[in-house]
């Protein structure tokens, strides 16, 4: 069986590192990381991950703009996107759901629960 592949797009290096270590060791994921929306778009098209974990608050191109560009590209529009965000008010959740994101994982997240949360959102 081939490893599940995930792309983590987050401007915070420590978040990328913790999530990558956890998902590789606990979940057996093959992990790619990007530190910006633009880099994430390029990697998503090149690597065709099974899922994308996307930070909402990023400089230059935020997570929502990145998500919209992923949706506009036929090569990446079918990849499920899970938002990684501190914005977990019900109004934010509704807005994200209306956009078509697969799910939300709240920041700060528990690294040991991250794989389970991803599995639950993606199942």
mmCIF file of C-alpha atoms in Angstrom:
data_model
loop_
_atom_site.group_PDB
_atom_site.id
_atom_site.type_symbol
_atom_site.label_atom_id
_atom_site.label_comp_id
_atom_site.label_asym_id
_atom_site.label_seq_id
_atom_site.Cartn_x
_atom_site.Cartn_y
_atom_site.Cartn_z
ATOM 1 C CA UNK A 1 0.000 0.000 0.000
ATOM 2 C CA UNK A 2 1.323 3.430 -0.862
ATOM 3 C CA UNK A 3 1.572 6.049 1.844
ATOM 4 C CA UNK A 4 -1.111 8.712 2.005
ATOM 5 C CA UNK A 5 0.316 12.016 0.839
ATOM 6 C CA UNK A 6 -0.451 15.348 2.476
ATOM 7 C CA UNK A 7 0.651 18.896 1.815
ATOM 8 C CA UNK A 8 0.935 21.260 4.790
ATOM 9 C CA UNK A 9 0.776 24.954 3.864
ATOM 10 C CA UNK A 10 1.601 27.183 6.835
ATOM 11 C CA UNK A 11 3.843 30.232 7.193
ATOM 12 C CA UNK A 12 4.970 29.164 10.690
ATOM 13 C CA UNK A 13 7.952 26.818 10.510
ATOM 14 C CA UNK A 14 7.346 25.260 13.944
ATOM 15 C CA UNK A 15 3.750 24.365 13.010
ATOM 16 C CA UNK A 16 4.936 22.739 9.765
ATOM 17 C CA UNK A 17 7.645 20.778 11.593
ATOM 18 C CA UNK A 18 5.409 19.537 14.436
ATOM 19 C CA UNK A 19 2.621 18.548 12.036
ATOM 20 C CA UNK A 20 5.064 16.840 9.665
ATOM 21 C CA UNK A 21 6.813 14.847 12.413
ATOM 22 C CA UNK A 22 3.489 13.773 13.912
ATOM 23 C CA UNK A 23 1.827 12.794 10.642
ATOM 24 C CA UNK A 24 4.871 10.862 9.435
ATOM 25 C CA UNK A 25 5.490 8.997 12.692
ATOM 26 C CA UNK A 26 1.925 8.484 13.947
ATOM 27 C CA UNK A 27 -0.063 8.396 10.712
ATOM 28 C CA UNK A 28 2.426 7.036 8.199
ATOM 29 C CA UNK A 29 1.771 9.979 5.874
ATOM 30 C CA UNK A 30 4.207 11.155 3.230
ATOM 31 C CA UNK A 31 4.367 14.879 4.012
ATOM 32 C CA UNK A 32 5.235 17.843 1.811
ATOM 33 C CA UNK A 33 5.406 21.361 3.257
ATOM 34 C CA UNK A 34 5.086 24.859 1.880
ATOM 35 C CA UNK A 35 5.584 28.136 3.720
ATOM 36 C CA UNK A 36 3.347 30.269 1.493
ATOM 37 C CA UNK A 37 0.172 30.023 -0.519
ATOM 38 C CA UNK A 38 2.063 30.449 -3.788
ATOM 39 C CA UNK A 39 4.552 27.676 -2.939
ATOM 40 C CA UNK A 40 1.619 25.523 -1.807
ATOM 41 C CA UNK A 41 -0.187 25.970 -5.130
ATOM 42 C CA UNK A 42 2.922 24.870 -7.036
ATOM 43 C CA UNK A 43 3.498 21.842 -4.795
ATOM 44 C CA UNK A 44 -0.170 20.818 -4.900
ATOM 45 C CA UNK A 45 -0.077 20.718 -8.690
ATOM 46 C CA UNK A 46 3.309 18.961 -8.833
ATOM 47 C CA UNK A 47 2.801 16.381 -6.047
ATOM 48 C CA UNK A 48 -0.987 15.750 -6.241
ATOM 49 C CA UNK A 49 -1.373 15.058 -2.495
ATOM 50 C CA UNK A 50 -4.345 13.113 -1.104
ATOM 51 C CA UNK A 51 -5.152 16.042 1.196
ATOM 52 C CA UNK A 52 -4.020 19.571 2.031
ATOM 53 C CA UNK A 53 -3.738 21.042 5.525
ATOM 54 C CA UNK A 54 -3.988 24.804 4.971
ATOM 55 C CA UNK A 55 -3.374 27.651 7.410
ATOM 56 C CA UNK A 56 -5.926 30.456 7.119
ATOM 57 C CA UNK A 57 -3.854 33.405 8.378
ATOM 58 C CA UNK A 58 -0.774 33.864 6.182
ATOM 59 C CA UNK A 59 0.947 36.958 4.745
ATOM 60 C CA UNK A 60 0.743 37.744 1.001
ATOM 61 C CA UNK A 61 -1.877 35.150 0.018
ATOM 62 C CA UNK A 62 -4.066 33.952 2.893
ATOM 63 C CA UNK A 63 -5.534 30.476 3.170
ATOM 64 C CA UNK A 64 -8.901 31.463 1.691
ATOM 65 C CA UNK A 65 -7.299 32.964 -1.437
ATOM 66 C CA UNK A 66 -5.050 29.898 -1.700
ATOM 67 C CA UNK A 67 -8.076 27.597 -1.378
ATOM 68 C CA UNK A 68 -9.938 29.519 -4.086
ATOM 69 C CA UNK A 69 -6.965 29.176 -6.452
ATOM 70 C CA UNK A 70 -6.763 25.432 -5.690
ATOM 71 C CA UNK A 71 -10.471 25.157 -6.533
ATOM 72 C CA UNK A 72 -10.042 27.100 -9.785
ATOM 73 C CA UNK A 73 -7.313 24.721 -11.037
ATOM 74 C CA UNK A 74 -8.643 21.470 -12.589
ATOM 75 C CA UNK A 75 -5.422 19.714 -11.475
ATOM 76 C CA UNK A 76 -6.031 20.504 -7.787
ATOM 77 C CA UNK A 77 -9.771 21.161 -7.390
ATOM 78 C CA UNK A 78 -10.581 17.617 -6.210
ATOM 79 C CA UNK A 79 -7.975 17.537 -3.415
ATOM 80 C CA UNK A 80 -9.720 17.752 -0.021
ATOM 81 C CA UNK A 81 -8.602 20.822 1.940
ATOM 82 C CA UNK A 82 -8.682 20.985 5.730
ATOM 83 C CA UNK A 83 -8.197 24.430 7.222
ATOM 84 C CA UNK A 84 -5.840 24.862 10.155
ATOM 85 C CA UNK A 85 -7.115 27.920 11.987
ATOM 86 C CA UNK A 86 -7.590 29.738 15.239
ATOM 87 C CA UNK A 87 -10.841 31.128 13.753
ATOM 88 C CA UNK A 88 -13.332 28.604 15.067
ATOM 89 C CA UNK A 89 -16.354 30.814 15.765
ATOM 90 C CA UNK A 90 -19.533 29.316 14.341
ATOM 91 C CA UNK A 91 -19.799 32.199 11.841
ATOM 92 C CA UNK A 92 -16.270 31.417 10.593
ATOM 93 C CA UNK A 93 -17.077 27.709 10.428
ATOM 94 C CA UNK A 94 -20.201 28.409 8.357
ATOM 95 C CA UNK A 95 -18.278 30.664 5.984
ATOM 96 C CA UNK A 96 -15.545 28.035 5.525
ATOM 97 C CA UNK A 97 -18.138 25.294 4.962
ATOM 98 C CA UNK A 98 -19.875 27.449 2.325
ATOM 99 C CA UNK A 99 -16.552 27.759 0.512
ATOM 100 C CA UNK A 100 -16.373 23.973 0.250
ATOM 101 C CA UNK A 101 -13.498 23.119 2.564
ATOM 102 C CA UNK A 102 -13.536 19.536 3.800
ATOM 103 C CA UNK A 103 -13.107 20.428 7.453
ATOM 104 C CA UNK A 104 -11.420 22.466 10.175
ATOM 105 C CA UNK A 105 -8.751 21.704 12.721
ATOM 106 C CA UNK A 106 -8.415 24.333 15.446
ATOM 107 C CA UNK A 107 -5.100 25.937 16.354
ATOM 108 C CA UNK A 108 -3.437 25.305 18.642
ATOM 109 C CA UNK A 109 -3.826 21.614 17.866
ATOM 110 C CA UNK A 110 -2.742 18.624 19.927
ATOM 111 C CA UNK A 111 -0.002 16.985 17.814
ATOM 112 C CA UNK A 112 -0.871 13.506 19.103
ATOM 113 C CA UNK A 113 -4.500 13.962 17.990
ATOM 114 C CA UNK A 114 -3.717 15.467 14.567
ATOM 115 C CA UNK A 115 -3.695 12.168 12.646
ATOM 116 C CA UNK A 116 -6.994 11.087 14.231
ATOM 117 C CA UNK A 117 -8.573 14.469 13.446
ATOM 118 C CA UNK A 118 -7.424 14.244 9.823
ATOM 119 C CA UNK A 119 -8.675 10.691 9.462
ATOM 120 C CA UNK A 120 -12.045 11.687 10.873
ATOM 121 C CA UNK A 121 -12.416 14.674 8.522
ATOM 122 C CA UNK A 122 -11.338 12.677 5.468
ATOM 123 C CA UNK A 123 -13.411 9.536 6.098
#
